PDB file of C-alpha atoms (C1' of nucleotides) in Angstrom:
ATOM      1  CA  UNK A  99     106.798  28.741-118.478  1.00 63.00           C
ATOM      2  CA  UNK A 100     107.244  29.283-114.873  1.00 65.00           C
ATOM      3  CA  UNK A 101     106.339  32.548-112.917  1.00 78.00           C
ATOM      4  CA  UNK A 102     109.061  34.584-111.894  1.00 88.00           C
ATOM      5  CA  UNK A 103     109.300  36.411-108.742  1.00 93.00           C
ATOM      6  CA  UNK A 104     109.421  40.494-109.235  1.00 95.00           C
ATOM      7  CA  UNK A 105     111.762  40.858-106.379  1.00 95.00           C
ATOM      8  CA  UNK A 106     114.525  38.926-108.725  1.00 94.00           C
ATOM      9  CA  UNK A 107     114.582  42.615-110.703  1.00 96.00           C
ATOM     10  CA  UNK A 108     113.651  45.156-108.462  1.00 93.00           C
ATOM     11  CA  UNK A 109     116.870  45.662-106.785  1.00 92.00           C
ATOM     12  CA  UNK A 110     118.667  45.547-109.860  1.00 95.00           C
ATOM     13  CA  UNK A 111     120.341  48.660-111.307  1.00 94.00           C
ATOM     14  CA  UNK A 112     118.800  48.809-115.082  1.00 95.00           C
ATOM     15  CA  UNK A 113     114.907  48.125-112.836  1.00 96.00           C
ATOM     16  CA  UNK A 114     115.587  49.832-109.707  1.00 94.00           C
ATOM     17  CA  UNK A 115     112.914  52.929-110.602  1.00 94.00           C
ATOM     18  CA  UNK A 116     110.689  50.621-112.245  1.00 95.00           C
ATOM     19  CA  UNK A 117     106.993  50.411-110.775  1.00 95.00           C
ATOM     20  CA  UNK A 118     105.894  46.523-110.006  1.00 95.00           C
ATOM     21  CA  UNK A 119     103.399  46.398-112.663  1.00 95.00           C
ATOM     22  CA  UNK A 120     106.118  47.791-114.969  1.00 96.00           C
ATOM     23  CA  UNK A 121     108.582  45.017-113.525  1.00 97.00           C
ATOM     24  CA  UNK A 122     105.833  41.820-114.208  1.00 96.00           C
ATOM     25  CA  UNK A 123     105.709  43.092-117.598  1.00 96.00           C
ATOM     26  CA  UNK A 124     109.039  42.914-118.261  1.00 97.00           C
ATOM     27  CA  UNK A 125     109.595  39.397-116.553  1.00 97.00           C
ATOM     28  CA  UNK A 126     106.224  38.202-118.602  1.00 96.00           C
ATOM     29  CA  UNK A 127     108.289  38.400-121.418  1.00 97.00           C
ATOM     30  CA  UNK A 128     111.500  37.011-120.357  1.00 97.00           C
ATOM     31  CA  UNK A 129     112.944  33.126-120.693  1.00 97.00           C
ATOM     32  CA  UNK A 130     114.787  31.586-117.896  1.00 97.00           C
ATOM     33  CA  UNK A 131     117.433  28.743-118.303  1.00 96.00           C
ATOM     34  CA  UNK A 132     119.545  26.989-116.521  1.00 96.00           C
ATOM     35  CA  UNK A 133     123.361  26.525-117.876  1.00 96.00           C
ATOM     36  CA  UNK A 134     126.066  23.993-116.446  1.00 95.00           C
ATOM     37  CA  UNK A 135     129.632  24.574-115.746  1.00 96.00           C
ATOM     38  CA  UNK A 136     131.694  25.448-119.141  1.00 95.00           C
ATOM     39  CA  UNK A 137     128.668  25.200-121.205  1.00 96.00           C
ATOM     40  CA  UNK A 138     128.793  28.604-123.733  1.00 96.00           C
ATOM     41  CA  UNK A 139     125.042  30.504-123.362  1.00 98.00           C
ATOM     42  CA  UNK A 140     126.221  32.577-126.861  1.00 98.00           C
ATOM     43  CA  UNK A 141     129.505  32.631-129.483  1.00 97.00           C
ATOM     44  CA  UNK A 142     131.155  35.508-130.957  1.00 96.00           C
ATOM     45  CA  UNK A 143     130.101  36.229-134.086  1.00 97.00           C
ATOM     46  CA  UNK A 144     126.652  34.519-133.644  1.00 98.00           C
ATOM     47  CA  UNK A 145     123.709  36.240-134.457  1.00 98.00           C
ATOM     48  CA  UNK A 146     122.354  38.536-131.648  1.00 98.00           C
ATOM     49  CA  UNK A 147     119.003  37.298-131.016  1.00 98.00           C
ATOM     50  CA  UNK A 148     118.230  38.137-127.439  1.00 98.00           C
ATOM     51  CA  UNK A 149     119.989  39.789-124.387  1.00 98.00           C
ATOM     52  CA  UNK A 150     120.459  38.149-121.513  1.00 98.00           C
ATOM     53  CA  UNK A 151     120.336  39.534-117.313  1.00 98.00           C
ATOM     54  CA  UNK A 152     122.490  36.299-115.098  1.00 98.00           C
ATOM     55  CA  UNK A 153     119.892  35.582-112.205  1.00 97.00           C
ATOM     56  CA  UNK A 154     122.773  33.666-110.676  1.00 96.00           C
ATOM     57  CA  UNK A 155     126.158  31.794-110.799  1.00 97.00           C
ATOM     58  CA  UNK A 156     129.122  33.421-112.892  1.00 97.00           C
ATOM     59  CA  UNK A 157     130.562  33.505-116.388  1.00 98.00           C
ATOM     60  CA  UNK A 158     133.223  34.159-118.445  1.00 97.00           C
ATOM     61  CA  UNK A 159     133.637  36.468-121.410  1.00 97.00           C
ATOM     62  CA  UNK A 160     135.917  35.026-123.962  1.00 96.00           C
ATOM     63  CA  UNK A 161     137.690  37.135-126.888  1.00 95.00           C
ATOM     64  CA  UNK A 162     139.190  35.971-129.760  1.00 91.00           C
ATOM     65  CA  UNK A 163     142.414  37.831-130.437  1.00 86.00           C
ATOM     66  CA  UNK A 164     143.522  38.647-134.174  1.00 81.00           C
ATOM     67  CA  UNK A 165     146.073  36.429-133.556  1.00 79.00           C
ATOM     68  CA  UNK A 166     143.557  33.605-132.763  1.00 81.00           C
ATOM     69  CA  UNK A 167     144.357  33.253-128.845  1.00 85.00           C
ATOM     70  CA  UNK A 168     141.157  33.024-126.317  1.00 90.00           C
ATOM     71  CA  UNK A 169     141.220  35.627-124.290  1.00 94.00           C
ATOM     72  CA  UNK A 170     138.930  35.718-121.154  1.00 96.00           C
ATOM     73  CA  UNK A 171     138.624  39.741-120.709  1.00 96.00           C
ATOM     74  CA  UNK A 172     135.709  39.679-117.725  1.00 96.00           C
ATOM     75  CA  UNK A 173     133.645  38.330-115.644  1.00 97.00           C
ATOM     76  CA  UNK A 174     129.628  38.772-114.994  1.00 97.00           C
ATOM     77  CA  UNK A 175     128.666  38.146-111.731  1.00 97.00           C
ATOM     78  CA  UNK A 176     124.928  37.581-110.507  1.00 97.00           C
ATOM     79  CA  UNK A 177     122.042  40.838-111.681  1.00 97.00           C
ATOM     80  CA  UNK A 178     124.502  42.416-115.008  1.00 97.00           C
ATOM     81  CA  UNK A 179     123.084  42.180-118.204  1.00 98.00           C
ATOM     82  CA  UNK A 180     125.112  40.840-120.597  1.00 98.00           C
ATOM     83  CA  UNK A 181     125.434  39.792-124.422  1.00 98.00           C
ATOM     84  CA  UNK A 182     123.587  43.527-125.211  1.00 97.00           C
ATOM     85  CA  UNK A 183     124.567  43.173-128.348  1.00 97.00           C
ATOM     86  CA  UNK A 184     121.975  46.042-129.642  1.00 97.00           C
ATOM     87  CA  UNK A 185     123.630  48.999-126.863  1.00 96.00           C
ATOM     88  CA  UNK A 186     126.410  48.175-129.226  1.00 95.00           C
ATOM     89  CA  UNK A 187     123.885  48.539-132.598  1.00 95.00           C
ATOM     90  CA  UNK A 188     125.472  45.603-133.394  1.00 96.00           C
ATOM     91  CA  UNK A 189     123.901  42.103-134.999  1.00 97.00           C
ATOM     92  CA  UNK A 190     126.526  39.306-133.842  1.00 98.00           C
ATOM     93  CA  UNK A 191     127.642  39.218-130.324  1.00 98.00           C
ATOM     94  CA  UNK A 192     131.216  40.657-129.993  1.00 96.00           C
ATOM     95  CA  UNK A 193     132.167  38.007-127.225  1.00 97.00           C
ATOM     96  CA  UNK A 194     131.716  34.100-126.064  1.00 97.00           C
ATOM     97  CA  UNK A 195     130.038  33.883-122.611  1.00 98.00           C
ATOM     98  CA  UNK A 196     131.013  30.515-120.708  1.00 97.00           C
ATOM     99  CA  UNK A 197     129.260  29.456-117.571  1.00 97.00           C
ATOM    100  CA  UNK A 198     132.225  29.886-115.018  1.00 97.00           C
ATOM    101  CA  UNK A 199     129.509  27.911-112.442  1.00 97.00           C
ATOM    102  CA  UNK A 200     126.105  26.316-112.926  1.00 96.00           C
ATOM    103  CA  UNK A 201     124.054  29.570-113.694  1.00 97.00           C
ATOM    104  CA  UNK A 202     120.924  30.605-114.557  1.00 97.00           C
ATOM    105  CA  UNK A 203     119.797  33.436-116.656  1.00 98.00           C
ATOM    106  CA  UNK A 204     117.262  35.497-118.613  1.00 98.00           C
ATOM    107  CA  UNK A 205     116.863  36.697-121.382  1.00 98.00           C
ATOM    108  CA  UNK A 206     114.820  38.701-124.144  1.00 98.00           C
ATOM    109  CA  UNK A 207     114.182  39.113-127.823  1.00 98.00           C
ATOM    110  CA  UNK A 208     116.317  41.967-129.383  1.00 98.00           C
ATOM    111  CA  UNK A 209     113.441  43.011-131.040  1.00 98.00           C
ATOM    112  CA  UNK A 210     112.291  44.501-127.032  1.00 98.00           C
ATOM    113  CA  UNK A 211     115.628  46.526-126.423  1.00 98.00           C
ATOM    114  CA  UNK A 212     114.159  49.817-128.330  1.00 97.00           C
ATOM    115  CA  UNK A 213     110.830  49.268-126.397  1.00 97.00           C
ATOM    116  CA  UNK A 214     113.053  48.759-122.863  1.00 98.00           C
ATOM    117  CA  UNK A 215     114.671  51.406-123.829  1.00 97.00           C
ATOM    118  CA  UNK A 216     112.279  53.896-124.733  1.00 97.00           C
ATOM    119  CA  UNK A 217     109.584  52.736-121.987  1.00 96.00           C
ATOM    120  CA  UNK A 218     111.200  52.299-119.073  1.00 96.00           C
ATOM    121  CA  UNK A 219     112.886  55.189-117.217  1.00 88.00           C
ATOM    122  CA  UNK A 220     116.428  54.777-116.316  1.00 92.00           C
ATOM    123  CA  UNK A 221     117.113  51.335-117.806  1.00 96.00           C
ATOM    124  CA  UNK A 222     118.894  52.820-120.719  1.00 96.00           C
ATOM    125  CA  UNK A 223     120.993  55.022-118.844  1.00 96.00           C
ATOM    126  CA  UNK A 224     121.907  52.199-116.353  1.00 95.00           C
ATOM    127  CA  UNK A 225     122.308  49.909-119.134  1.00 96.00           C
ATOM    128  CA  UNK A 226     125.156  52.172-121.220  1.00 96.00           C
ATOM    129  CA  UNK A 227     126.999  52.855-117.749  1.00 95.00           C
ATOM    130  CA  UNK A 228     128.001  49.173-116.801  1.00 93.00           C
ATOM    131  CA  UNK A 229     128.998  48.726-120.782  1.00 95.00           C
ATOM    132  CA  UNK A 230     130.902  51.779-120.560  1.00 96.00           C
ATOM    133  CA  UNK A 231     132.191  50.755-117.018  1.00 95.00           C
ATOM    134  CA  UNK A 232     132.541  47.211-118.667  1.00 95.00           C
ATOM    135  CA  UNK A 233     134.710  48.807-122.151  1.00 95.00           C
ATOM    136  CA  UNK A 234     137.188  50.973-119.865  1.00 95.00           C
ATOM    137  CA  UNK A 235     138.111  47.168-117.455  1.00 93.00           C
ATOM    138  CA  UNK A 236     138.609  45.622-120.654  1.00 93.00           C
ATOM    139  CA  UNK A 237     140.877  48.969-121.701  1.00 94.00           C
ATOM    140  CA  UNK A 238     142.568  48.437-118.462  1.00 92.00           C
ATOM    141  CA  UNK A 239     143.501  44.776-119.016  1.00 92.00           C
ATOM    142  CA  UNK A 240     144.502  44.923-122.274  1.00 91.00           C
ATOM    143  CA  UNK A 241     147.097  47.508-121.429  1.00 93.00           C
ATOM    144  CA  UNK A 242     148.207  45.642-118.639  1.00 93.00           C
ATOM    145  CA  UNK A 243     148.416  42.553-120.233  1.00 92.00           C
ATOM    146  CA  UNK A 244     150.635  44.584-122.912  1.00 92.00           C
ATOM    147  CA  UNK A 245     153.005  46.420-120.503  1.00 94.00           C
ATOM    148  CA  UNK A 246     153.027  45.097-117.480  1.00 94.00           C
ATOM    149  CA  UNK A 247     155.292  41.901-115.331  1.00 94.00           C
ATOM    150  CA  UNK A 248     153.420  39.019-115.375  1.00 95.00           C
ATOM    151  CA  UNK A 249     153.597  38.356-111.692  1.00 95.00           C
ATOM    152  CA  UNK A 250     151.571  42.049-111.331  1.00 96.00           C
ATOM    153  CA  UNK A 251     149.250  40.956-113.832  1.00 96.00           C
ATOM    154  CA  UNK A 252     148.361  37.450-112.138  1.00 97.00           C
ATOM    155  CA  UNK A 253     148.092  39.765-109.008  1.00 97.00           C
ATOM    156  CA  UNK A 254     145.598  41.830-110.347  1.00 97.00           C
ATOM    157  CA  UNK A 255     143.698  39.235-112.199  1.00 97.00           C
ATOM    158  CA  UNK A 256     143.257  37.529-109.110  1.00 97.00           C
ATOM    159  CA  UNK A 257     142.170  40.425-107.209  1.00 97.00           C
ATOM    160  CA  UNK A 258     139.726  41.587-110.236  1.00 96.00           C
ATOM    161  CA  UNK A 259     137.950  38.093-109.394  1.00 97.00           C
ATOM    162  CA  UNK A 260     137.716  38.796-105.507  1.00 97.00           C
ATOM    163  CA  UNK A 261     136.490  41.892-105.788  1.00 94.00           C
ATOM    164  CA  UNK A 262     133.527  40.465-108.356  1.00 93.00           C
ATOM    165  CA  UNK A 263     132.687  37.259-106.146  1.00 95.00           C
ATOM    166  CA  UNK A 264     134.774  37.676-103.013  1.00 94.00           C
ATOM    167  CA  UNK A 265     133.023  36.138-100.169  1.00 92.00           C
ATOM    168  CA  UNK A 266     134.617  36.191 -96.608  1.00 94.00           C
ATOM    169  CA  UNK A 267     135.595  32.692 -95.252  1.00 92.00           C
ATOM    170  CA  UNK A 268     137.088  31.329 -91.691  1.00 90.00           C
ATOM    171  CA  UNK A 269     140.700  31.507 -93.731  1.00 91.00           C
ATOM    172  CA  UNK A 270     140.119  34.627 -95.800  1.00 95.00           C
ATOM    173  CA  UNK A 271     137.996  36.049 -99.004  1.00 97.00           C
ATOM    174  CA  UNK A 272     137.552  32.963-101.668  1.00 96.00           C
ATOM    175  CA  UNK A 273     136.805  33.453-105.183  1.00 97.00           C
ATOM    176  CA  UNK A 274     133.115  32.316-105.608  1.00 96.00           C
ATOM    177  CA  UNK A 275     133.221  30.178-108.641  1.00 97.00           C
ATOM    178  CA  UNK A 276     135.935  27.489-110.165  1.00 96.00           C
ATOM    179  CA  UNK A 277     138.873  28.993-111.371  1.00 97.00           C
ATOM    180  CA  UNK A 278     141.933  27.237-113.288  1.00 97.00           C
ATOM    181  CA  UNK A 279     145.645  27.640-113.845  1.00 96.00           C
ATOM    182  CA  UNK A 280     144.891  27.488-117.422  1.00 96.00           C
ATOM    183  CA  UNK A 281     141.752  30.040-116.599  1.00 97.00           C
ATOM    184  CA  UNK A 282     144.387  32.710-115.377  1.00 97.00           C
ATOM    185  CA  UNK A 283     146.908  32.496-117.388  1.00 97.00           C
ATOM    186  CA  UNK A 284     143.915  32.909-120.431  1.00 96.00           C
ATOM    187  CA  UNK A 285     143.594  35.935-118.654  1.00 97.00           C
ATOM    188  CA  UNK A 286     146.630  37.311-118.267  1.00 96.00           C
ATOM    189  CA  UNK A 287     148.728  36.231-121.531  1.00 93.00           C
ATOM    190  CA  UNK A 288     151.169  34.030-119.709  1.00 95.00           C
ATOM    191  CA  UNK A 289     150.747  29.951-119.966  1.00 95.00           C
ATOM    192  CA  UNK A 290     149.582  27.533-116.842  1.00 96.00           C
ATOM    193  CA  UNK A 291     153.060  26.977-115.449  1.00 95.00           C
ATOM    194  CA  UNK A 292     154.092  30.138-114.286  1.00 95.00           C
ATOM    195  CA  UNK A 293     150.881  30.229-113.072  1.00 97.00           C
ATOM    196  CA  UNK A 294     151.081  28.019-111.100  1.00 96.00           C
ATOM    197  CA  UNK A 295     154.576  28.770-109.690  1.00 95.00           C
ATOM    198  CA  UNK A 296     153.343  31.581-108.402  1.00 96.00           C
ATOM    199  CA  UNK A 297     150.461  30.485-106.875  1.00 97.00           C
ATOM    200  CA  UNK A 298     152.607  27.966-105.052  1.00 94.00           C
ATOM    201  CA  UNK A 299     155.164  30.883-104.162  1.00 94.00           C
ATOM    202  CA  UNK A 300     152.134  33.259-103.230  1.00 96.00           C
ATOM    203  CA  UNK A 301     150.921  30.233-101.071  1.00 94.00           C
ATOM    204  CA  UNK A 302     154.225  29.883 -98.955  1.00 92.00           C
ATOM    205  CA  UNK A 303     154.375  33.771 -98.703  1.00 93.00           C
ATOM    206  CA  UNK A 304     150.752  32.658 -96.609  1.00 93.00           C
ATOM    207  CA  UNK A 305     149.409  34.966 -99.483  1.00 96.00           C
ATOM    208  CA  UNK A 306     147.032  32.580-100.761  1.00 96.00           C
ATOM    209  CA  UNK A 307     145.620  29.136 -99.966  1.00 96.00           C
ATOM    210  CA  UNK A 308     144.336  27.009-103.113  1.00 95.00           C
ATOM    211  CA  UNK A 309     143.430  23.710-103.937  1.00 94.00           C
ATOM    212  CA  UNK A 310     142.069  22.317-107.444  1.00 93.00           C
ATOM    213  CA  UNK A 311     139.573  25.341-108.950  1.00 96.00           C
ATOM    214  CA  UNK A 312     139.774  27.214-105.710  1.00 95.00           C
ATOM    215  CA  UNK A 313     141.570  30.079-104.589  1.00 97.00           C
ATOM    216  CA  UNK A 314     141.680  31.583-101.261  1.00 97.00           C
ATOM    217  CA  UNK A 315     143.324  35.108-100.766  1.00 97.00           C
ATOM    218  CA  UNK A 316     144.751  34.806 -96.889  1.00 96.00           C
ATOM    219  CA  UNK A 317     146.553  38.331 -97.258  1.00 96.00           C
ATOM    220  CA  UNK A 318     144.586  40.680-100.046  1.00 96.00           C
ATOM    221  CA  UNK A 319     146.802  43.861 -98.761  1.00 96.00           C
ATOM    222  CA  UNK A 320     150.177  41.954 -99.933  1.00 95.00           C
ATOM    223  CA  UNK A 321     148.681  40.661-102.771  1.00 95.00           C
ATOM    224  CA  UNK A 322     147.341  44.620-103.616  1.00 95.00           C
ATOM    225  CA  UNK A 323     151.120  45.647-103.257  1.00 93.00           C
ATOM    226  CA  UNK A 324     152.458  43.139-105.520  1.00 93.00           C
ATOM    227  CA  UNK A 325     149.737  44.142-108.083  1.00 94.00           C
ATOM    228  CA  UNK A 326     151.010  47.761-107.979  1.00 90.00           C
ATOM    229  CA  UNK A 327     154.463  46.708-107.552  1.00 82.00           C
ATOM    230  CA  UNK A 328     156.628  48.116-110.594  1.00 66.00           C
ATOM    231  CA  UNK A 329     159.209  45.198-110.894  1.00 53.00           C
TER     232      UNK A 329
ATOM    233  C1'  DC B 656     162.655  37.524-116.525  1.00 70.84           C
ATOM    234  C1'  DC B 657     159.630  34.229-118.760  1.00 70.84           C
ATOM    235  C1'  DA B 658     158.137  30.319-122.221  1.00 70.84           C
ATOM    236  C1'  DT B 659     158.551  25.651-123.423  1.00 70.84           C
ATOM    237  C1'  DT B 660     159.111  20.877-122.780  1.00 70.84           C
ATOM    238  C1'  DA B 661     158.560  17.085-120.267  1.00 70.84           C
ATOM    239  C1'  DA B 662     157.645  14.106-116.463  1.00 70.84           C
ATOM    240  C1'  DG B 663     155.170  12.708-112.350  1.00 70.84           C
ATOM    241  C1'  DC B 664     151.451  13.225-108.962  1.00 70.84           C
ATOM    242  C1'  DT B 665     146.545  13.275-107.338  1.00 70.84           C
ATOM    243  C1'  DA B 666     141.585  14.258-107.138  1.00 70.84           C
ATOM    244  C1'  DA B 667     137.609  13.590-109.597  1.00 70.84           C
ATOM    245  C1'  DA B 668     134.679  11.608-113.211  1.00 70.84           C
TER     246       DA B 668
ATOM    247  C1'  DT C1120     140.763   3.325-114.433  1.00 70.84           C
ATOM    248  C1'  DT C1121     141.195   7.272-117.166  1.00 70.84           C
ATOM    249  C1'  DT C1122     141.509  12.073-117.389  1.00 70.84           C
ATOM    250  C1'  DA C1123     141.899  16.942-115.956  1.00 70.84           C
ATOM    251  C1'  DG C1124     144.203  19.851-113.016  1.00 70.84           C
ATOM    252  C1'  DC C1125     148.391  20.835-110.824  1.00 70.84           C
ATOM    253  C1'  DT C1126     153.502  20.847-109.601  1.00 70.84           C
ATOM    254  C1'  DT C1127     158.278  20.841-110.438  1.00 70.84           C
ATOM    255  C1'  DA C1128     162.690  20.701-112.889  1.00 70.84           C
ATOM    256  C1'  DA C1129     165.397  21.399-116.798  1.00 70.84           C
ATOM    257  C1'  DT C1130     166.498  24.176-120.781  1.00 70.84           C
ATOM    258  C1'  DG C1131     166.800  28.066-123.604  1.00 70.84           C
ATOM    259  C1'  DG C1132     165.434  32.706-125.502  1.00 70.84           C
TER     260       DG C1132
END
DNA sequence: CCATTAAGCTAAA
DNA sequence: TTTAGCTTAATGG
């Protein structure tokens, strides 16, 4: 097993008031691994044998309805923990997580989340904020998804994503990892084609700029008006 | 307004 | 060369 660095936690939210000592511990008992594009790290349902904290890249969390449609309801982006199946007191995970990007993550035996927990000040009150912060977003897009136009939903799907993994380019902020029609539209209910017709109308509005898996927003303030836009 | 079907194009594997 | 991603048009709920 390699040696991790400490400063690859100590900025992080759930380890900010963590000593260094405290901080090698923690990574002493952590796995690392390395995940390609579209590969899943953990299925819904599956047991809940470790929790994971993405070191880098992005993925995708992936809900299967009642009705048996995919949903993708978030993103993680680089330092969340994710698949904390035991804040939950669950077993099983209650999600798929897809690598939306090469990533890399960590991860721990279950068995250390009541020792985390109890041991180390502030990481469970850090930890039950984002999944709080994490349960009200996926509140907020389900209701959207269930009254709202689609062409406000795409809107604010698309801003949800820049506002996780913006990063400011020559032409305008890009979303950070590969993104599909098909990706979208699994995010907002609606099916690739209108998708993509309104990318392509967004693009001649000089609202966007994208080519295959990669958006550009050129205009975020017209994009924010058409998200809040009531039809 | 939006989904579905279907056809054609192009970049990437 | 084959496939995945994307576009566009036509049709119909």
């Amino acid at each position: 097993m390699l040696k991790l660095d400490e400063s690859l936690l100590s900025g992080l939210p759930p380890f900010s008031r963590l000593s260094r000592s405290q901080i090698r511990e923690i990574l002493d008992q952590a796995s690392s691994r390395r995940y390609e594009e579209g590969v899943a790290i953990f299925r819904e349902g599956h047991d809940a044998d470790r929790f994971f904290l993405l070191l880098d890249g992005y993925l995708r969390v992936i809900r299967t309805t009642p009705g048996g449609e995919q949903i993708i309801v978030l993103h993680i982006s680089p330092g969340q923990l994710f698949g904390i199946a035991p804040a939950l007191q669950r077993d099983t995970f209650p999600a798929t997580s897809v690598a939306a990007a090469e990533s890399i993550a960590l991860s721990w035996p279950v068995r250390l989340w009541p020792e985390f927990t109890a041991k180390y000040d502030g990481f469970a009150t850090e930890s039950y904020k984002t999944l709080g912060a994490r349960l009200g977003q996926i509140q907020e897009t389900l209701t959207e998804m269930a009254t709202q136009a689609v062409e406000k939903r795409v809107a604010a799907a698309v801003l949800r994503m820049v506002n996780q993994s913006g990063r400011k380019t020559e032409k305008g902020i890009e979303i950070a990892f590969p993104v599909t029609r098909q990706n979208i539209s699994d995010m907002t209910g609606t099916t690739l084609h209108t998708v993509s017709r309104l990318l392509s109308a967004w693009e001649k509005a000089g609202m966007v700029q994208s080519t295959r898996k990669h958006i550009v927003v050129t205009d975020p303030h017209r994009l924010v008006v058409l998200s809040n836009e009531t039809g």
